[in-house]
Each structure stands twice: as C-alpha cells, then as structure tokens.
C-alpha cells in the first residue's frame, strides 16, 4: 500500500511517500515560505518521480496537531481535498508523537517540545519501544515549561523547537539526566507521520473526512477573552 | 465546461458549480454570522476554524445540488485574495488538492474581480464596458470595466468602507449584528430626512465615510438620553441616506465622466434595499442602465468566483501548485 504523508504543523513542512514501510521519497522544508507554497508542489513531484499517480495512494496521513493554527489548516484542507477527490482514507497523527520518533533508540523518557509562543510549549511524554514506536506516558498539552518539567523524572531526552523556551529549566535538572539530539533531528519527519499513520490505519483508525478538524489544544484568543468577561 | 468555484475569504464558506460561464447549477453558502455575532465582528481565527470544519460538506452539497460528481468538473476557481489569509488558505489548499487529484487546472481569483463579475449573475446582465461600484464591508471602489481581466480603479475610499460605516454605526447605536442588515431593516420605517448627516468629498470620485461616522458619534454624545425605540428608525434612515446618496451620486458621476451609460452595483452593501431602490430611480432619470445582482450574489459567494474562473480557464490559464494566498491584492488591471 502506498502512503502519502504531509506535515505542516510547525515552522517546518514535510512530505513523504512510502510503499508499505519503505520510504520512497521524503521532502523537508525549513524555508521562509508559506507551507501552501511548498507542500503541494512536493506531493506532485514525489509522485511523478516515483512513477505513481495520486490514484495509487491508498492512505493519506497528516499531523493534526498540536502546532501552528494556520499550518494545521493548510494540512487539513489539503488532505481533505486529496482524500475527497480520490476516495482514499485519511489518518491523523499527533505532531508530538511524530516528533518523538526522532529519539528512537533512546531508553528513557522522550519529551518533545513545540514552541506555542506566549511563554508556553506543546508537550507530551513518550517511551519509545524496541521497534521505534512511541508509547504515550503523558498526554499532550499546552503549558508553561515550568508546569511540564516537574513531570519529567529521571533520564530524559528533550527535542523540538520548544527547547529554547524550556532551556533554563532543563539546565536545572540533575547532571547527566538530560539528553539531546543533533540539530537536524529537531523537527518532524513526514516519514514518521506516515509510519505512525499506517499503523493506526491498520488498527482501523481513520478520520471522518467531512468533519475532522485539527487538534489545536488552544481556543482562539477571542474565545478566551470572551470567557474571561465577568 | 463545468467549473467548481470555492470562496473562503472572510466568514462565508461557499461552493458553486457553473456551466459554460452562464448557467449556475448550484450555489451553496455556509454563513458564520451567528458565530461571530457575540464578538460584534468577524474573528479571523474563529472564521478559519469554521472554514476547515465545513468545507467538504459545502463542496459535496454544491456537487450534489448540481447533479454532478467531481469526475466531470473541468476546472476549479478559488478566491486567492484579498481577505483573511487564514481563511483564504483553507479554500486555496482545498482547490489545489482537488485540482492535483483530478488532474484538472485551477485558477486563483481576485475576490474583487469576483464581485464585479457577479453582475453577470443578474437578470439584466451588463455588456462591456461598464462602471462597477464594488461596495462591501472592506471596499468601496469604482471601476471602469473594459473586460473580465481589464478593470481600472477610478475611485476608492480614503478611510472606512461603506459597509464598515454601517457596521460601526450599528455598534455605536447597539442595535445588533450584522450592522448593515439591521440598519436596512430599521431604516424602512424611518424618515431619511429627519436628521442631517454630512456628505463628504462632493467633487471627487473618492469616498470618505469617517466624517459621517463621527457626525453620528457627536450627535449621540450631544443627546441627553439614549434614543427611544421610536426614534431609532429616523436616526438610522438619515444615516443610511447620507451613505447611499454619496454612493449613488459618485457612481453616476463616474458613468458621466467616462461616458459609459451602464453601471453595475455589487458587493455586500449592494444587498441594501435603499441603495438598490435609489440606484434604480436616479440612474433611470439620467438614462443610465443599472445591473444589480440579487442579494444572494451580492454577499460573498462562490458563483461569482466561478464566473471569473470560467473566463480565465477558457483562456487557458492554469495556476501553479505553489500559489499562495494574498491578504492584500488591489484590483487595477488597466
């Protein structure tokens, strides 16, 4: 089965094309361009170079959040369009879970952190099993780093563009218990989205195309302000 | 040729199917008015969230009502701007994905060009050239329209758009949302000559509506008590008349200056019943022909986007997959 994965959840964007569990093509963008300018051309090119048509795709996978609101909607609208037009199913993957895959091989807790601005991060905790699959330990949430860090005990690996916001608190942890990855391992890889999505699909977990919405984890500011009014 | 139009530039998610540029097979609009009501205006983030939630059902309904499937659509036309970027990106991403998946061309359409083209959805269709007044919550522009892709801007507002002037007045008077619709309704039982509000920039094709808004504010401050329900219709009718007067007069003057005895009145404010009536009256007196589309094509819709798209597609235009949305995109193609 051919899986096409799209990630537009954060500042970076990615596209991956897989046949079963084999990655055929993978694109990664960290450019000052809107994801609307990069992702669909990459989908088009990946398919063409692989000698495949969009009709050959058996599954669409995407990061459904958390992340940048606009980015999430570009991904959701694109996948809704592709899946609606082809009739192939779509499956949603947590941005944090996909990011955690970069830490495969690490035995302790994995703490992906995505910059949520306003002094907060999107975070969750995972353990990665022997086959590189993240198992959730702490549900995804948006919070200040000072609310996340006390929940991370023992050996832990921190990654993601939220690292800077949490750096001071991570430095206060006991020596030797905090671990990091190389600079090119700090962003979501679309191939991880494809692999997680494929497993989820095989378990029967698909999105309802007509109704699914991104997992924002945060209300809009207008809703928050309205809620705060006496 | 069957064109699927998609519009998501502000707070309506819309899709339409147009056959051969003239025959509208369906026109579906999911309005978010109720959602934004409690905020007193369109909240961009909430609008964008709603678009992504309803866009597939809206497109599906448009196809079903047209009695077609996506397989027979020949091209997709989508609003590229101007508008709220977050909202535009939902429709644009969808349109690009549909085009890629169906291997059909897509074109990004200027929303203002769409409004001008909505004149062709009126019973009385204009013929080129004509003068177009695009009047909405975001724009008050007068164009000389030579052809679908040749429109010259000859007048615009220096400050607020006419629709904005209605919305701000409704907020000030606390009479409900959306302002323009409420004022239109209340004004029907009022006397438009009861109060005198200023008509700005008399000798120009430029508009300014901040003066009339300030005049209303001053009037309200001077009052000793808030207006009663009985007085309100006179206030809003007088205020509305000041705006309508200016819109009608300047548009007809543009027709005179450019010697084009044909005007189209389009955009959300063109749904205003007083504006429609006054254009019919005053244009008739001057021997100018008026085209005003039915109200459903005045407010944001995808049918007008499909009309523009049809002409672009039949000329062989095909936009690239890296096309981005534009929050600002002035229309002036002469």
XYZ file of C-alpha atoms in Angstrom:
564
model
C 0.000 0.000 0.000
C 1.195 3.497 -0.850
C 1.028 6.041 1.988
C 1.382 9.766 1.344
C 2.152 11.792 4.469
C 2.026 15.557 4.866
C 3.290 17.598 7.795
C 2.585 21.332 8.002
C 2.143 21.598 11.751
C 5.152 23.692 12.720
C 7.619 26.077 11.090
C 8.932 23.203 9.003
C 6.989 21.204 6.452
C 7.393 17.748 5.002
C 6.043 15.258 2.512
C 6.803 11.535 2.446
C 5.812 8.778 0.073
C 6.024 5.201 1.333
C 5.351 1.775 -0.115
C 4.345 -0.266 2.911
C 7.071 0.597 5.444
C 9.675 1.588 2.875
C 10.292 5.287 2.345
C 10.305 6.009 -1.401
C 10.695 9.787 -1.226
C 10.858 12.368 1.518
C 10.882 16.163 1.376
C 11.699 18.513 4.217
C 11.345 22.317 4.110
C 12.585 24.853 6.605
C 12.257 27.932 4.437
C 10.730 31.377 4.847
C 7.861 30.224 2.621
C 4.251 29.522 3.443
C 3.526 25.774 3.585
C 0.950 26.442 0.893
C 3.867 27.155 -1.443
C 5.916 24.042 -0.737
C 3.756 21.072 0.164
C 1.592 20.501 -2.878
C 4.439 21.011 -5.381
C 6.387 18.420 -3.350
C 3.467 15.975 -3.425
C 3.230 16.424 -7.167
C 6.940 15.905 -7.703
C 7.266 12.953 -5.335
C 4.515 11.092 -7.158
C 5.936 11.929 -10.585
C 9.476 10.817 -9.694
C 8.160 7.614 -8.147
C 6.187 6.909 -11.308
C 2.973 6.912 -9.334
C -0.353 8.658 -9.761
C -2.415 10.133 -6.944
C -4.885 7.301 -7.577
C -2.218 4.824 -6.433
C -2.203 6.321 -2.931
C -4.023 4.027 -0.524
C -3.712 6.206 2.572
C -3.171 9.869 3.384
C -1.534 10.659 6.734
C -1.122 14.078 8.290
C -0.132 15.774 11.512
C -3.410 17.023 13.011
C -1.837 18.999 15.812
C -0.759 20.492 18.011
C 1.079 23.242 16.155
C 0.640 26.471 14.249
C -3.081 27.031 13.662
C -2.654 28.175 10.073
C -0.185 25.402 9.294
C -2.537 22.762 10.668
C -5.356 24.088 8.499
C -3.229 24.010 5.337
C -2.504 20.345 6.010
C -6.087 19.504 6.920
C -7.552 21.286 3.880
C -5.007 19.721 1.542
C -5.589 16.195 2.815
C -9.349 16.715 2.856
C -9.138 17.706 -0.801
C -6.862 14.844 -1.825
C -8.877 12.243 0.067
C -12.234 13.634 -1.077
C -11.139 13.571 -4.719
C -9.555 10.115 -4.651
C -11.763 8.332 -2.140
C -8.716 7.048 -0.220
C -8.865 7.176 3.596
C -7.019 9.720 5.742
C -5.478 9.230 9.157
C -4.365 11.822 11.694
C -1.186 11.712 13.753
C -0.110 13.745 16.771
C 2.653 16.209 15.881
C 4.343 15.444 19.218
C 4.216 11.693 18.686
C 5.724 12.061 15.207
C 8.460 14.291 16.629
C 9.199 11.770 19.384
C 10.093 9.189 16.704
C 13.358 11.079 16.126
C 14.503 9.732 19.510
C 14.179 6.054 18.515
C 16.807 4.032 20.326
C 16.742 6.178 23.452
C 15.736 4.141 26.518
C 14.442 6.877 28.857
C 11.545 9.329 28.639
C 11.206 11.328 25.442
C 9.848 14.860 25.812
C 9.024 16.567 22.505
C 8.521 20.313 22.894
C 6.926 22.561 20.274
C 7.015 26.327 20.651
C 3.471 27.540 21.384
C 4.529 31.182 21.932
C 3.221 33.284 24.827
C 5.790 31.530 27.030
C 4.187 28.137 26.520
C 5.043 24.892 24.776
C 3.081 21.974 23.394
C 4.459 18.919 25.130
C 3.898 15.261 25.905
C 5.960 12.345 27.226
C 6.653 9.064 25.472
C 8.740 5.935 25.791
C 9.963 4.509 22.520
C 9.569 0.746 22.192
C 12.129 -1.622 20.656
C 10.764 -1.028 17.177
C 10.852 2.772 17.284
C 7.196 3.245 18.216
C 6.334 5.937 20.766
C 4.124 4.828 23.654
C 2.402 7.739 25.444
C 3.324 8.322 29.090
C 1.840 11.807 29.482
C -0.960 13.196 27.287
C -0.239 16.120 25.000
C -0.936 19.552 26.458
C -0.097 23.212 26.147
C 1.558 24.692 29.227
C 4.434 26.781 30.507
C 7.705 24.832 30.691
C 7.590 25.207 34.496
C 4.453 23.073 34.528
C 5.960 20.420 32.245
C 9.441 19.954 33.629
C 8.444 18.732 37.130
C 6.602 15.885 35.385
C 9.790 14.657 33.704
C 11.698 12.358 36.072
C 14.956 10.527 35.536
C 16.739 10.058 32.236
C 15.004 12.106 29.582
C 15.580 13.276 26.033
C 14.260 16.709 25.041
C 13.745 17.775 21.428
C 11.893 20.207 19.241
C 11.700 23.938 18.564
C 10.274 24.444 22.066
C 13.674 23.587 23.564
C 14.751 27.220 23.763
C 11.719 28.144 25.874
C 12.498 25.322 28.314
C 16.307 25.520 28.223
C 16.749 27.261 31.574
C 14.590 24.728 33.435
C 16.190 21.773 31.687
C 19.612 23.094 32.773
C 18.414 22.963 36.395
C 17.781 19.191 36.199
C 20.306 16.864 37.860
C 23.524 16.476 35.868
C 23.684 13.710 33.287
C 19.955 13.026 33.181
C 19.097 15.287 30.223
C 19.818 14.226 26.648
C 19.588 15.945 23.274
C 19.748 15.245 19.563
C 21.617 16.748 16.618
C 20.240 19.967 15.026
C 18.806 18.033 12.064
C 16.756 15.829 14.404
C 14.710 18.621 15.990
C 11.814 18.709 13.526
C 9.014 16.382 12.473
C 9.867 13.985 9.658
C 6.958 13.232 7.350
C 8.115 9.613 7.103
C 7.422 9.253 10.852
C 3.928 10.597 10.245
C 3.470 8.003 7.513
C 4.658 5.105 9.679
C 2.520 6.045 12.686
C -0.432 6.765 10.405
C -0.115 3.435 8.648
C -0.126 1.512 11.931
C -3.119 3.490 13.094
C -4.948 2.814 9.840
C -4.238 -0.917 10.089
C -5.904 -0.819 13.516
C -8.977 0.703 11.843
C -8.410 4.288 12.981
C -9.369 6.694 10.170
C -10.587 10.294 10.065
C -14.093 11.315 9.046
C -13.218 13.441 6.050
C -16.274 15.662 6.232
C -15.946 16.655 9.858
C -12.398 16.298 11.161
C -10.677 19.408 12.434
C -7.129 19.983 13.656
C -6.311 19.413 17.311
C -5.491 22.985 18.275
C -5.278 22.359 22.072
C -5.955 26.063 22.478
C -9.046 28.170 21.989
C -8.795 31.304 19.884
C -7.822 34.431 21.803
C -11.241 35.965 21.154
C -12.953 32.978 22.778
C -10.604 33.118 25.754
C -11.240 36.851 26.229
C -14.987 36.386 25.942
C -14.796 33.610 28.538
C -12.897 35.885 30.926
C -15.518 38.627 30.826
C -17.443 38.845 34.057
C -17.290 23.437 -19.373
C -18.067 22.800 -15.702
C -16.281 24.986 -13.164
C -16.277 24.408 -9.414
C -15.969 27.722 -7.562
C -14.703 27.936 -3.974
C -14.787 31.022 -1.736
C -13.500 31.326 1.845
C -12.036 34.823 2.096
C -13.955 36.022 5.139
C -16.817 34.463 7.080
C -18.724 32.502 4.449
C -17.646 29.109 3.177
C -19.085 28.762 -0.303
C -19.009 26.466 -3.320
C -20.788 26.656 -6.663
C -20.932 24.760 -9.929
C -21.160 26.849 -13.095
C -21.791 25.501 -16.575
C -20.336 27.284 -19.614
C -19.887 30.529 -17.716
C -23.603 31.318 -17.629
C -25.679 28.525 -16.201
C -25.396 28.276 -12.442
C -26.114 24.691 -11.390
C -25.625 25.217 -7.664
C -24.626 27.905 -5.187
C -24.063 26.799 -1.589
C -23.123 29.245 1.184
C -22.429 28.348 4.808
C -22.596 31.613 6.701
C -20.902 32.140 10.061
C -22.890 35.255 11.026
C -24.329 33.633 14.162
C -20.901 32.506 15.335
C -19.332 35.966 15.102
C -22.384 37.803 16.419
C -21.305 37.647 20.056
C -17.920 39.178 19.178
C -19.507 42.063 17.289
C -17.434 41.324 14.191
C -15.608 38.612 12.277
C -12.880 36.962 14.366
C -10.250 35.715 11.877
C -9.117 32.687 13.879
C -12.661 31.513 14.541
C -13.606 32.050 10.884
C -10.643 29.959 9.729
C -11.523 27.153 12.128
C -15.072 27.082 10.866
C -13.992 27.003 7.204
C -11.909 23.879 7.668
C -14.798 22.242 9.511
C -17.433 22.802 6.829
C -15.568 22.980 3.519
C -16.020 19.344 2.496
C -19.766 19.263 3.289
C -20.218 22.573 1.426
C -18.424 21.304 -1.709
C -20.228 17.969 -1.531
C -23.577 19.761 -1.329
C -22.704 22.021 -4.264
C -21.854 18.983 -6.403
C -24.989 17.114 -5.310
C -27.287 20.069 -5.966
C -25.718 20.477 -9.400
C -26.337 16.799 -10.048
C -22.683 16.152 -10.890
C -19.660 14.435 -9.392
C -16.117 15.733 -9.118
C -15.151 13.474 -12.054
C -16.894 15.722 -14.579
C -15.592 19.062 -13.240
C -13.234 20.633 -15.801
C -11.552 23.201 -13.608
C -11.503 24.793 -10.139
C -11.685 28.523 -9.403
C -10.827 29.706 -5.902
C -10.557 33.049 -4.156
C -6.858 33.845 -3.706
C -7.337 37.263 -2.082
C -7.821 39.862 -0.827
C -9.151 38.642 2.502
C -8.201 36.963 5.761
C -5.126 34.870 4.972
C -6.012 32.066 7.375
C -9.445 31.792 5.812
C -8.209 32.074 2.232
C -5.666 29.298 2.780
C -8.405 26.797 3.600
C -10.162 27.276 0.269
C -6.908 27.620 -1.664
C -5.382 24.441 -0.191
C -8.598 22.573 -0.921
C -8.767 23.837 -4.517
C -5.159 22.939 -5.233
C -5.600 19.454 -3.773
C -8.744 18.821 -5.821
C -7.006 20.041 -8.981
C -3.956 17.861 -8.378
C -6.024 14.812 -7.516
C -8.337 15.187 -10.528
C -5.576 16.363 -12.880
C -7.580 19.468 -13.840
C -6.470 23.114 -13.900
C -7.191 25.558 -11.085
C -7.065 29.354 -11.019
C -6.753 31.763 -8.089
C -9.296 34.560 -8.438
C -9.286 38.119 -7.108
C -12.272 38.455 -4.786
C -12.999 41.986 -6.074
C -12.958 40.743 -9.657
C -15.441 38.137 -8.469
C -17.746 40.817 -7.114
C -17.563 42.722 -10.407
C -18.354 39.500 -12.285
C -21.385 38.912 -10.049
C -23.079 41.491 -12.282
C -23.317 38.690 -14.830
C -25.448 36.740 -12.371
C -28.109 39.486 -12.507
C -31.232 39.128 -14.651
C -30.130 42.243 -16.535
C -26.554 41.378 -17.471
C -24.203 44.230 -18.320
C -22.188 44.422 -21.515
C -18.633 45.748 -21.676
C -17.674 48.440 -20.960
C -19.496 49.342 -17.758
C -18.900 51.170 -14.488
C -18.847 48.952 -11.401
C -19.326 50.039 -7.815
C -17.889 47.380 -5.506
C -19.261 48.215 -2.102
C -18.840 45.986 0.944
C -17.531 45.836 4.479
C -13.968 46.037 3.202
C -14.201 48.016 -0.041
C -15.798 50.997 -1.703
C -14.308 51.074 -5.186
C -15.440 52.389 -8.544
C -14.065 50.611 -11.607
C -14.210 51.176 -15.320
C -14.647 47.609 -16.531
C -13.445 47.015 -20.099
C -13.395 43.219 -19.951
C -13.043 40.367 -17.471
C -9.351 40.978 -16.962
C -9.268 44.695 -17.700
C -10.619 46.817 -14.878
C -9.361 50.253 -13.940
C -9.816 51.756 -10.495
C -11.191 55.296 -10.773
C -12.415 55.903 -7.232
C -11.991 54.420 -3.774
C -12.437 55.237 -0.112
C -9.794 57.157 1.772
C -10.794 55.674 5.099
C -13.689 53.406 6.052
C -15.574 51.280 3.562
C -19.311 51.927 3.296
C -20.126 48.585 4.915
C -17.757 49.425 7.744
C -19.607 52.719 8.263
C -22.844 50.748 8.642
C -21.279 48.211 10.995
C -19.653 50.845 13.200
C -22.888 52.828 13.429
C -24.846 49.723 14.421
C -22.276 49.020 17.114
C -22.449 52.597 18.368
C -26.244 52.521 18.437
C -26.179 48.994 19.888
C -28.875 47.757 17.533
C -27.486 44.354 16.577
C -25.275 42.383 14.189
C -24.620 42.373 11.277
C -24.921 46.145 11.239
C -25.765 46.683 7.592
C -28.654 44.231 7.653
C -30.105 45.664 10.876
C -29.864 49.249 9.625
C -31.503 48.327 6.310
C -34.431 46.779 8.205
C -34.864 49.549 10.781
C -34.493 52.342 8.228
C -37.512 51.126 6.279
C -39.852 52.683 8.847
C -37.754 55.816 9.349
C -37.650 59.246 7.744
C -34.376 59.662 5.801
C -34.672 63.447 6.076
C -35.178 63.560 9.846
C -31.545 64.346 10.626
C -28.826 65.879 8.549
C -25.551 63.967 8.194
C -22.608 65.172 6.073
C -21.940 64.008 2.515
C -18.149 64.039 2.142
C -15.875 64.797 -0.811
C -18.579 66.157 -3.033
C -16.474 66.985 -6.073
C -14.454 63.823 -6.411
C -14.813 60.123 -7.180
C -13.025 59.419 -3.897
C -15.068 58.412 -0.869
C -14.699 59.180 2.810
C -17.031 57.779 5.440
C -15.216 58.684 8.632
C -16.980 62.084 8.710
C -20.480 60.666 8.714
C -19.482 58.195 11.408
C -18.037 60.991 13.553
C -21.168 63.079 12.988
C -23.274 60.246 14.354
C -20.980 59.897 17.338
C -21.209 63.644 18.017
C -24.986 63.545 17.688
C -25.214 60.682 20.184
C -22.916 62.458 22.671
C -24.971 65.631 22.466
C -28.203 63.859 23.278
C -29.275 63.928 26.866
C -30.854 60.485 26.792
C -30.323 57.484 24.555
C -32.727 57.316 21.607
C -36.003 55.525 22.165
C -37.081 52.623 20.000
C -39.431 55.055 18.229
C -36.620 57.473 17.342
C -34.151 54.834 16.142
C -35.630 54.304 12.647
C -35.291 58.032 11.864
C -31.681 58.101 13.039
C -30.596 55.071 11.016
C -32.636 56.086 7.958
C -30.953 59.510 7.948
C -27.518 57.978 8.448
C -28.127 55.400 5.731
C -29.341 58.094 3.362
C -26.104 60.045 3.728
C -24.096 56.982 2.702
C -26.471 55.935 -0.081
C -26.527 59.474 -1.522
C -22.766 59.525 -1.878
C -22.563 56.033 -3.364
C -25.250 56.734 -5.965
C -24.016 60.189 -6.870
C -20.359 59.307 -7.342
C -21.076 56.141 -9.305
C -23.394 58.003 -11.671
C -20.838 60.760 -11.972
C -18.212 58.191 -12.972
C -20.625 56.976 -15.653
C -20.970 60.536 -16.895
C -17.237 61.362 -16.817
C -16.299 58.181 -18.671
C -19.349 58.397 -20.962
C -20.345 54.853 -20.109
C -24.125 54.823 -19.513
C -24.139 51.492 -17.711
C -23.396 50.725 -14.065
C -23.212 47.544 -12.004
C -23.642 47.702 -8.246
C -22.060 44.733 -6.475
C -20.687 43.591 -3.105
C -22.353 43.021 0.243
C -23.746 46.549 0.601
C -25.420 46.175 -2.829
C -27.903 43.987 -0.946
C -29.100 47.142 0.876
C -32.681 47.773 -0.239
C -32.460 51.575 -0.090
C -29.292 51.603 -2.196
C -30.930 49.324 -4.777
C -34.054 51.483 -4.966
C -32.136 54.750 -5.188
C -29.892 53.442 -7.977
C -32.915 52.346 -9.981
C -34.580 55.765 -9.534
C -31.609 58.068 -10.071
C -29.986 56.103 -12.900
C -33.281 55.987 -14.728
C -33.514 59.770 -14.604
C -30.053 60.072 -16.152
C -30.623 57.428 -18.785
C -28.084 55.083 -17.214
C -28.728 51.341 -17.232
C -28.296 49.633 -13.850
C -27.421 45.991 -13.117
C -27.689 44.857 -9.532
C -27.458 41.125 -8.882
C -29.948 39.517 -6.489
C -28.796 39.883 -2.833
C -27.534 36.278 -2.661
C -24.883 37.182 -5.259
C -24.027 40.495 -3.564
C -22.757 38.994 -0.346
C -19.756 36.663 -0.623
C -20.445 33.636 -2.789
C -18.597 31.144 -4.966
C -20.765 31.604 -8.069
C -19.053 34.920 -8.823
C -15.644 33.289 -8.355
C -16.667 30.573 -10.800
C -17.716 33.208 -13.359
C -14.237 34.787 -13.288
C -12.649 31.336 -13.212
C -14.567 30.251 -16.269
C -13.141 33.087 -18.317
C -9.600 32.534 -17.064
C -9.806 28.792 -17.686
C -11.243 29.161 -21.184
C -8.272 31.412 -21.973
C -6.031 28.538 -20.974
C -4.815 29.913 -17.657
C -3.568 27.314 -15.201
C -2.072 28.435 -11.901
C 0.900 26.605 -10.347
C 0.666 24.460 -7.212
C 2.868 26.852 -5.248
C 0.301 29.661 -5.484
C -0.063 31.494 -2.170
C -2.963 33.472 -0.692
C -2.801 37.281 -0.669
C -4.288 39.352 2.136
C -3.940 42.497 0.007
C -4.416 42.361 -3.742
C -5.502 45.655 -5.267
C -7.506 45.199 -8.437
C -6.399 47.564 -11.171
C -5.630 45.782 -14.417
C -5.980 48.552 -16.979
